[in-house]
Each structure stands twice: as structure tokens, then as C-alpha cells.
Amino acid sequence: MIPRPDKALTDIAVKLAMSIAPQIGASYHAANAGMISMLLLALAQDADRAVANRLADVEELKALFERALADPQAPGADRLRAFCESEPPGWLLSQLSVWHDTGMALLIELHVWAESQHPELDRSIWDFLYHHTERNRFDV
Amino acid sequence: MSLDSLGARLADYLESTWQAPVAIESIEQISGGASRETYRVRLLVDGRERRVILRRDPPTSLIDTERSLEYRTYVAAHRAGFPVPEPLLLEEDTHVLERPFSLMEEIAGCESALAMFSQPPFEAVKARIAERKWTLMGQLAAMSIDDLDVAEFMAVPEHPALHELEYWSGVIHADALHPQPVAAAAIRWLHRNLPPPSSRRSLVHGDFRSGNFLFNTAGDIPAVLDWEMAHIGDPLEDLAWSLDPLWGWPERHLAGGLLPRDRAIAIWEQASRMKVDRSVFRWWQVFASLKALAIWISSTEDFANGTSKEPILAVAGWLMTDRENRILVDRLHPATTHRYTEALVGATGSKATGP
């Protein structure tokens, strides 16, 4: 087994872009090969970090929800509490992504409330969105 | 359908339509225009060479658009003397090439790719290309929709900003495969900060950015392309769209990879004879990023659930979605450091009104 799939995908992407795509005569197909190479590079970045990123997001979401639960007016308290008490449903990325989506949907509801009722939490949610987008960024 | 078969069927159709012998010299698919399959075709019509561009509907695309509206917009712009390729015909009968298509004259000897701005010989005329780009955009904004005769086939919204916001937030709600907290926050911000209806209605290209016009070695822009999102709206919409950091990536602090944003706005103001109200313009800049995100979200859905597996849909779904989310967070975070966007607040001025 190749020990570092992210590196292997990067090597394949470079091979496609530098050696194979230039040999393709039709410009449309050469451009597609270039795009597929970019996608492989993106996939390479995500391959190694995706599980860790989902877990980091969920950990920060739980911290936000715990803070919200300190306010008796926070909306959806039962669902926020249930999410905070939940454990990973499994370690497959697809399982973690479903769990992560549940948290993100709750975040949207909480953000609506925080915008009008809780400026400090609103700011913290924006901080989370910044950390979330930066840790999942693709440098391609 | 193979390329040879496509060419043969096109030749048969054109012979019948033009009542002249037509032969295909060559046909090649090219990358231009992400919302239609695009082909460069060299014809022999009655023994004379003619170069045309064939645009055929794909099974699915980045943007769900109305082809006849796009074609009629080309006709209107061409008639008004705005630089577009001459539209030749629109065929919506799917028996001819299995999907609707249009034909236009090819404008040869030009480039459209953003990467060419930094390469010779175009690097030397980059400033002129930029001047022409925002001048044309300003001139389009200044054109009367009555003179263009576009209201005959386009709706005239009472509140262009609200109309556009409702449409594109609807796309996000319909197509998002995952919760989109950044998009949701942006939509709420846009509703809270909705500007009053603009007094001016213009023909808005809808995708006037680097990559969607042809330029040559003289620094001229012989044609603006890809009018599939054209509509009647607020003239600030095109300007804001053209300045989104995404269109200059990785040189995101240059508008469209060409020049500083303030300079682009100044050129546009001179050509349009309108002043940009920066507080209203901020709304349109946030909206531009949301609209782009909506397109990427929709592309993701198309790639995941549709029949087309075009790589560009996946690129939009992964890379473009990522970049536009970062841009929106940067625009709306209460303590933004403007890592991706320029400072938007501070300047004030009169509203964008006609001369």
C-alpha cells in the first residue's frame, strides 16, 4: 500500500499536468486534463486532513453551542444540547460529514438569533466561520 | 454524437437554411463559455471560407439559462454597435443537433484567458485592455434599455436588487447539498441592508469579467461574450461583479487581474457618466460574491446529481466554492483584516444616477 495517498495524488496530478496534458492535441481536452489535475491536487490536500478538519469543526461548534446554552433564551436548546453530547457516528469521512452537517445546520439557526440577541456570540460565530474556511482552504 | 457526425448534421442544416452548398473544413470543441458546448467551425459556403462559432446546449451546465434570451441579447447589442460577435441563427428544434444551438461569426486572432494578461505580447497592452474593459462596461450601463429594445423580451424589475437577491438565494436553497452558514449569513446581511430601488435601469451583462471578453495585441476588445445571464437591472451590478477578487485570483487585489479597483471604478464612472455611491456599492459587492457562490453551489449539485461529469463543474464545486466562501467571510466578518477583499467602507458620494 502507498503510505501517503496525498503525496501519491499530488504526483499523479503533476504527471497529468506536465507530461500527459501537453501531448493532447485537442485544446478542449487538454484544458479538461488541466482541470482534472487541479482537482487531484485539491483531493490530495483533503485526503490527509479531512477527518481532522471535520472533528476540529465539530469541537468548535460544540464550544459555541455550550456558550449559547448558558443563555436561557437560546433557540433550539434541546437540539444544541443533544449535539453537544453526541459522539462521532463512525470514523468514515462520509459518517463524520453527516454529523458535521447536523452541527452546521444548528449553527445557521443559532447565528440568526445571535445576530439580534447576542453580539459576542455573533462575533464568535464569525470567528468560527473564518477558522472553518481557512482550515478547509485549497491551495491550488 | 461524435464530432464528425455533429459537423455533418450541421452542414446539412446550413445547406438547407442558407440555400447554398456547405462543407465542413474543420470542427473543434473549445473551452469558451462554461454554460454551452462551444465549437470552432470552419465552413466552405458556396466555395468561400467562413469561420463560425457553434454553441450547443449541454445536458447540464454551470448556469441554467434561457438560450433565446441570450441570443436576442446578442442581436440587440450587435444592432446597437456594442462589440459582440455577429449572431447568425438560433435553432431550438432538437431534431437537428439533438439539443438547441446558436451560431455566430468567429472573431479570429484574439485571446480571452486571464493568464495571457501577464504574457507577451499582451502584457505590454494590459493597461489599454483594462481601460477598454471598464469603458465598455460603463458605456453599456449608460445605454438606454428603450434604445436597445431589450424590454420586449426581458422583465423590468421594480426593485432590481431585491429581484436578484431573491433569485440567487432561491438557487442556493434549492441546490445546496450541505448546510451553507456563510451563504445564509450573507443572505440575511443583504436583506438587512437592502438599498432602495435604483432610479436607473440598464442592460446588465451578468457575467462581465476577465475571461468573458476577447482581446487582441493592440489592446482592443473586439467582443464581449457569454451573455447568458443578461437581464435588466441596476448598472452597479456589472461593476461590482467585475471587481470580485475571484476574477483576479491569485492576483486578487487587482480587479480582474488588471488594475486596482479604484482605477477601474474611475474609468467606469467616466464612461457611464454616473457616480458610484460607495455605501450602495458595498451591497452590490457582497451580492456579487453571493451570486458567484450560488453558481458554484449549483454546479456542485449538477456534478453530483446530474448527467454531466464535466471537470469544470467539479472545479466550481470544490475550488470556487472554497474561494468564494473565504471572500464572503472576509467581506462580512466584523473584524475583517481584508485578506481577500478591499476595505469597502468610508467613501461616500451621490447615488448612481443617469446623466
XYZ file of C-alpha atoms in Angstrom:
495
model
C 0.000 0.000 0.000
C 1.212 3.513 -0.759
C 1.764 5.052 2.690
C 0.921 8.659 1.753
C -2.123 8.862 -0.550
C -1.939 12.664 -0.511
C 1.576 12.591 -1.925
C 0.647 9.923 -4.458
C -2.289 12.015 -5.687
C -0.037 15.052 -5.970
C 2.484 13.054 -8.006
C -0.277 11.841 -10.316
C -1.623 15.387 -10.705
C 1.810 16.692 -11.676
C 2.299 13.811 -14.111
C -1.045 14.570 -15.737
C -0.391 18.313 -15.997
C 3.237 18.238 -17.058
C 3.579 15.078 -19.139
C 0.187 13.948 -20.379
C -1.846 17.137 -20.957
C 0.770 18.754 -23.251
C 0.561 15.693 -25.520
C -3.188 16.050 -26.004
C -3.862 17.649 -29.357
C -7.395 18.955 -28.905
C -7.340 22.138 -26.810
C -10.667 21.368 -25.140
C -9.470 18.002 -23.886
C -6.088 19.418 -22.876
C -7.906 22.043 -20.799
C -10.003 19.308 -19.192
C -6.846 17.385 -18.328
C -5.516 20.531 -16.664
C -8.679 20.869 -14.621
C -8.581 17.212 -13.592
C -5.001 17.758 -12.464
C -6.161 20.695 -10.305
C -8.899 18.536 -8.828
C -6.384 15.825 -7.980
C -4.254 18.411 -6.187
C -7.293 19.545 -4.202
C -8.186 15.951 -3.398
C -4.597 15.362 -2.298
C -4.861 18.204 0.198
C -8.173 16.978 1.559
C -7.207 13.317 1.691
C -4.933 13.772 4.655
C -6.774 16.464 6.574
C -10.492 15.877 6.008
C -11.199 13.740 9.097
C -9.162 16.020 11.359
C -10.930 19.088 9.931
C -14.416 17.669 10.487
C -13.502 16.866 14.067
C -11.964 20.286 14.664
C -15.068 21.981 13.265
C -17.350 19.881 15.450
C -15.277 20.600 18.533
C -15.552 24.353 17.915
C -19.269 24.061 17.143
C -19.827 22.295 20.453
C -17.989 25.088 22.264
C -20.228 27.683 20.589
C -23.352 25.708 21.452
C -22.266 25.320 25.091
C -21.876 29.092 25.302
C -25.309 29.611 23.778
C -26.861 27.149 26.236
C -25.786 29.394 29.100
C -28.438 31.819 27.851
C -31.962 30.576 28.617
C -33.265 32.389 25.537
C -31.090 30.429 23.129
C -33.225 28.769 20.440
C -33.337 25.008 19.960
C -31.728 24.288 23.327
C -32.676 20.598 23.275
C -31.092 20.056 19.874
C -27.999 22.059 20.781
C -27.589 20.009 23.952
C -28.103 16.744 22.085
C -25.430 17.699 19.576
C -23.019 18.674 22.322
C -23.499 15.267 23.922
C -23.207 13.343 20.668
C -20.224 11.186 19.704
C -18.839 10.535 16.228
C -21.207 8.093 14.468
C -18.179 6.327 12.982
C -14.773 7.140 11.546
C -15.580 7.043 7.864
C -15.413 10.501 6.327
C -18.953 10.095 4.995
C -20.225 9.389 8.544
C -18.351 12.332 10.013
C -19.649 14.601 7.250
C -23.267 13.811 8.095
C -22.565 14.587 11.767
C -20.768 17.768 10.745
C -23.736 18.820 8.563
C -26.052 18.441 11.555
C -23.885 20.831 13.528
C -23.656 23.327 10.682
C -27.445 23.372 10.278
C -27.785 24.124 14.005
C -25.181 26.849 13.649
C -27.268 28.619 10.994
C -30.262 28.731 13.346
C -28.126 29.932 16.230
C -26.496 32.606 14.105
C -29.887 34.126 13.240
C -30.599 34.519 16.958
C -27.105 35.719 17.853
C -27.192 38.480 15.237
C -30.013 40.223 17.051
C -29.656 38.986 20.648
C -26.078 38.112 21.393
C -23.395 40.274 19.715
C -20.490 38.498 21.422
C -21.707 35.122 20.219
C -22.284 36.574 16.755
C -18.656 37.660 16.675
C -17.540 34.221 17.863
C -19.582 32.566 15.134
C -17.841 34.743 12.545
C -14.513 33.715 14.093
C -15.561 30.095 13.712
C -16.561 30.655 10.068
C -13.164 32.192 9.451
C -11.320 29.257 11.054
C -13.574 26.786 9.258
C -12.998 28.274 5.801
C -9.268 28.713 6.329
C -8.624 25.208 7.593
C -10.538 23.788 4.644
C -8.973 26.061 2.034
C -7.467 24.606 -1.104
C -4.091 25.985 -2.126
C -4.081 25.037 -5.786
C -22.833 12.332 -31.048
C -19.302 12.265 -32.496
C -17.597 15.424 -33.703
C -17.774 14.202 -37.323
C -21.472 13.470 -37.022
C -22.098 16.859 -35.415
C -20.295 18.560 -38.297
C -22.131 16.569 -40.962
C -25.532 17.322 -39.456
C -24.660 20.997 -39.091
C -23.584 21.163 -42.744
C -26.860 19.562 -43.887
C -28.840 22.009 -41.795
C -26.937 25.061 -43.037
C -27.285 23.983 -46.671
C -30.999 23.876 -46.199
C -31.149 27.134 -44.223
C -28.785 29.176 -46.346
C -29.764 27.581 -49.652
C -26.122 27.170 -50.629
C -23.631 24.303 -50.681
C -21.943 23.979 -47.292
C -18.970 21.783 -46.374
C -17.190 21.436 -43.041
C -13.468 22.115 -43.303
C -12.853 21.557 -39.603
C -14.724 21.431 -36.324
C -13.098 21.593 -32.899
C -14.558 21.831 -29.409
C -13.105 24.725 -27.428
C -13.342 25.780 -23.807
C -15.081 29.119 -24.298
C -18.286 29.555 -22.377
C -18.932 27.218 -19.497
C -22.692 27.196 -19.914
C -22.777 25.920 -23.518
C -20.733 23.427 -25.503
C -18.672 25.621 -27.802
C -17.143 24.623 -31.155
C -14.931 26.477 -33.616
C -16.104 25.587 -37.104
C -14.548 26.374 -40.478
C -17.046 26.154 -43.274
C -16.913 26.325 -47.018
C -20.074 28.089 -48.090
C -20.520 28.156 -51.826
C -16.762 27.668 -52.107
C -15.848 30.524 -49.740
C -14.375 30.020 -46.282
C -16.452 31.165 -43.354
C -15.459 30.853 -39.696
C -18.211 30.479 -37.145
C -18.714 29.552 -33.505
C -21.337 26.930 -32.685
C -22.826 26.994 -29.188
C -24.919 23.990 -28.259
C -26.865 23.413 -25.056
C -25.138 20.894 -22.787
C -27.003 18.204 -20.846
C -26.329 20.318 -17.734
C -24.276 23.449 -17.209
C -22.902 25.893 -14.695
C -25.818 28.203 -15.225
C -29.381 27.356 -16.094
C -30.202 29.907 -18.719
C -32.688 30.741 -21.388
C -30.940 30.405 -24.727
C -33.340 32.536 -26.729
C -32.943 35.377 -24.250
C -29.183 35.179 -24.635
C -29.428 35.092 -28.416
C -31.796 38.042 -28.568
C -29.449 39.967 -26.289
C -26.603 39.334 -28.743
C -28.851 40.633 -31.526
C -29.753 43.754 -29.526
C -26.153 44.501 -28.547
C -24.883 43.942 -32.075
C -27.589 46.173 -33.532
C -26.634 48.900 -31.046
C -22.999 48.741 -32.093
C -21.763 47.195 -28.845
C -18.866 44.825 -29.580
C -20.216 41.280 -29.722
C -19.814 38.529 -32.319
C -22.452 38.827 -35.031
C -25.261 36.393 -34.210
C -26.239 34.329 -37.251
C -29.001 31.976 -36.195
C -30.712 30.237 -33.305
C -32.201 26.784 -33.726
C -34.307 25.358 -30.910
C -35.516 22.271 -32.772
C -33.769 19.390 -31.047
C -34.036 17.169 -34.138
C -31.147 18.981 -35.817
C -28.254 18.561 -33.343
C -30.124 16.788 -30.515
C -30.036 19.961 -28.440
C -30.753 23.625 -29.246
C -27.857 25.629 -30.643
C -26.839 29.008 -31.971
C -24.279 30.158 -34.481
C -22.210 33.335 -34.557
C -19.321 34.710 -36.565
C -15.882 33.888 -35.183
C -13.677 36.815 -34.256
C -10.226 35.460 -35.039
C -6.842 36.431 -33.679
C -7.934 37.114 -30.105
C -7.419 35.674 -26.654
C -9.728 35.537 -23.653
C -7.761 33.762 -20.900
C -6.808 35.692 -17.782
C -3.350 34.098 -17.798
C -2.496 35.859 -21.067
C -2.546 39.299 -19.397
C 0.864 38.601 -17.893
C 2.440 37.144 -21.029
C 3.923 38.854 -24.056
C 2.699 40.427 -26.245
C -0.411 41.147 -24.147
C 1.480 42.234 -21.048
C 2.527 45.394 -22.882
C -1.088 46.355 -23.636
C -2.601 45.242 -20.318
C -3.382 48.819 -19.250
C -5.194 49.512 -22.503
C -7.208 46.285 -22.193
C -8.239 47.382 -18.701
C -9.211 50.839 -19.926
C -11.314 49.327 -22.706
C -12.926 46.773 -20.411
C -14.317 49.226 -17.876
C -15.064 51.818 -20.560
C -17.232 49.309 -22.410
C -18.896 48.307 -19.157
C -19.653 51.956 -18.401
C -20.959 52.528 -21.910
C -23.244 49.522 -21.588
C -24.559 50.916 -18.307
C -25.252 54.249 -19.978
C -27.230 52.769 -22.878
C -30.981 53.211 -22.731
C -32.902 49.958 -22.451
C -35.509 51.541 -24.707
C -32.943 52.212 -27.397
C -31.621 48.686 -27.023
C -35.167 47.355 -27.251
C -34.473 44.668 -24.648
C -37.569 45.259 -22.521
C -39.503 43.463 -25.256
C -38.075 40.132 -24.079
C -36.700 40.899 -20.605
C -38.582 41.672 -17.408
C -38.111 45.140 -15.953
C -37.848 44.594 -12.189
C -39.341 47.161 -9.839
C -36.565 46.572 -7.335
C -33.537 45.151 -9.166
C -31.506 44.449 -6.026
C -34.326 42.571 -4.306
C -35.188 40.725 -7.515
C -31.626 39.465 -7.950
C -31.251 38.597 -4.273
C -34.434 36.551 -4.264
C -33.445 34.704 -7.413
C -29.937 33.735 -6.318
C -30.837 32.939 -2.710
C -33.514 30.673 -4.208
C -30.834 28.885 -6.215
C -28.830 28.284 -3.043
C -31.834 26.987 -1.136
C -32.773 24.677 -3.992
C -29.328 23.292 -4.813
C -27.220 23.264 -1.645
C -26.162 19.724 -0.763
C -24.825 20.778 2.638
C -25.749 23.500 5.140
C -24.190 26.773 3.962
C -23.714 29.003 7.025
C -21.664 31.628 5.161
C -24.205 31.941 2.352
C -27.057 32.052 4.875
C -25.368 34.849 6.832
C -24.704 36.766 3.613
C -28.325 36.458 2.512
C -29.505 37.827 5.869
C -26.990 40.680 5.653
C -28.188 41.543 2.159
C -31.820 41.614 3.281
C -30.983 43.794 6.287
C -29.007 46.236 4.165
C -31.125 46.248 1.028
C -30.680 49.576 -0.789
C -33.700 51.448 -2.135
C -34.628 50.672 -5.739
C -32.183 52.309 -8.111
C -33.566 55.054 -10.299
C -31.630 53.760 -13.285
C -32.355 50.558 -15.226
C -29.679 49.260 -17.593
C -28.889 46.179 -19.590
C -26.748 44.152 -17.194
C -24.443 41.612 -18.824
C -24.494 39.498 -15.676
C -21.035 37.939 -16.100
C -18.824 40.808 -17.324
C -15.433 39.654 -16.066
C -11.957 38.775 -17.234
C -12.343 35.605 -19.259
C -15.583 36.691 -20.892
C -14.243 39.109 -23.500
C -11.834 38.826 -26.406
C -8.737 40.998 -26.552
C -6.021 41.409 -29.155
C -2.409 42.502 -29.365
C -3.460 46.127 -29.900
C -5.196 46.082 -26.522
C -8.631 46.349 -28.081
C -11.671 44.346 -27.038
C -13.416 43.316 -30.245
C -16.129 41.329 -28.453
C -17.795 40.761 -25.103
C -19.022 37.171 -24.812
C -21.282 34.933 -22.729
C -24.453 36.938 -22.250
C -26.420 34.032 -20.814
C -27.109 35.849 -17.536
C -28.044 39.177 -19.150
C -31.011 40.997 -17.663
C -32.357 44.446 -16.973
C -31.167 45.724 -13.624
C -29.021 48.097 -11.638
C -25.930 49.321 -13.529
C -23.797 48.840 -10.419
C -24.300 45.089 -10.627
C -21.870 44.510 -13.513
C -19.271 46.814 -11.980
C -19.395 45.037 -8.626
C -19.279 41.607 -10.293
C -16.216 42.593 -12.329
C -14.339 43.590 -9.161
C -14.887 40.369 -7.207
C -11.493 39.071 -6.014
C -12.219 35.690 -7.580
C -11.832 37.057 -11.116
C -8.277 38.156 -10.498
C -7.187 35.130 -8.499
C -4.380 34.746 -7.498
C -3.748 38.492 -8.012
C -6.924 39.172 -6.092
C -6.075 42.739 -5.186
C -6.183 43.666 -8.860
C -9.630 43.958 -10.396
C -9.919 41.154 -12.931
C -6.155 40.681 -12.736
C -5.734 44.004 -14.496
C -5.605 47.103 -12.294
C -6.507 48.494 -8.855
C -10.220 48.596 -8.129
C -10.388 52.334 -7.536
C -8.962 52.931 -11.004
C -11.490 50.537 -12.548
C -14.317 52.392 -10.808
C -12.971 55.733 -12.038
C -12.883 54.504 -15.653
C -16.405 53.153 -15.328
C -17.679 56.414 -13.820
C -16.208 58.418 -16.658
C -17.668 56.160 -19.344
C -21.089 55.794 -17.743
C -21.316 59.409 -16.555
C -22.568 58.046 -13.223
C -21.100 58.397 -9.753
C -20.804 55.316 -7.596
C -22.391 55.606 -4.163
C -19.903 53.515 -2.158
C -22.395 52.594 0.537
C -24.805 51.158 -2.047
C -21.897 49.678 -3.935
C -20.876 47.680 -0.864
C -24.239 45.940 -1.094
C -23.597 45.029 -4.711
C -20.115 43.736 -3.898
C -21.438 41.429 -1.202
C -24.205 40.396 -3.571
C -21.689 39.644 -6.344
C -19.838 37.242 -4.057
C -23.097 35.602 -3.004
C -24.229 35.205 -6.615
C -20.902 33.597 -7.508
C -21.235 31.260 -4.536
C -24.753 30.374 -5.689
C -23.392 29.416 -9.099
C -20.694 27.223 -7.545
C -23.217 25.584 -5.204
C -25.491 24.917 -8.149
C -22.575 23.463 -10.116
C -21.807 21.135 -7.231
C -25.360 19.874 -7.320
C -25.194 19.440 -11.108
C -21.995 17.436 -10.868
C -23.233 15.270 -8.016
C -26.739 14.601 -9.292
C -26.752 15.494 -12.970
C -25.745 13.549 -16.035
C -22.771 15.736 -16.942
C -19.444 14.976 -15.337
C -17.607 17.901 -16.898
C -14.498 18.700 -14.836
C -15.396 22.389 -14.745
C -18.471 21.570 -12.654
C -16.287 19.787 -10.114
C -13.742 22.610 -10.111
C -16.576 25.001 -9.348
C -17.908 22.699 -6.667
C -14.623 22.382 -4.806
C -12.168 25.152 -5.589
C -14.513 28.009 -6.453
C -16.872 27.294 -3.554
C -13.916 27.360 -1.185
C -12.586 30.660 -2.531
C -15.946 32.404 -2.566
C -16.723 31.313 0.996
C -13.425 32.827 2.097
C -14.177 36.035 0.196
C -17.604 36.354 1.823
C -16.264 35.731 5.326
C -13.640 38.364 4.621
C -16.310 40.805 3.468
C -18.666 40.272 6.406
C -16.556 39.366 9.446
C -16.993 42.229 11.967
C -13.229 42.429 12.435
C -12.127 41.582 8.921
C -8.481 42.013 8.059
C -9.309 42.308 4.335
C -7.118 39.415 3.466
C -9.011 38.821 0.239
C -11.077 41.951 -0.272
C -10.519 45.672 -0.213
C -11.852 47.966 2.507
C -15.349 48.829 1.401
C -16.488 51.429 3.847
C -15.711 55.078 4.259
C -16.188 56.721 0.933
C -19.492 58.357 0.216
C -20.891 60.001 -2.832
C -24.015 60.585 -4.801
C -26.187 57.713 -5.917
C -25.635 56.030 -9.248
C -27.998 58.046 -11.344
C -28.137 58.737 -15.000
C -26.737 61.841 -16.614
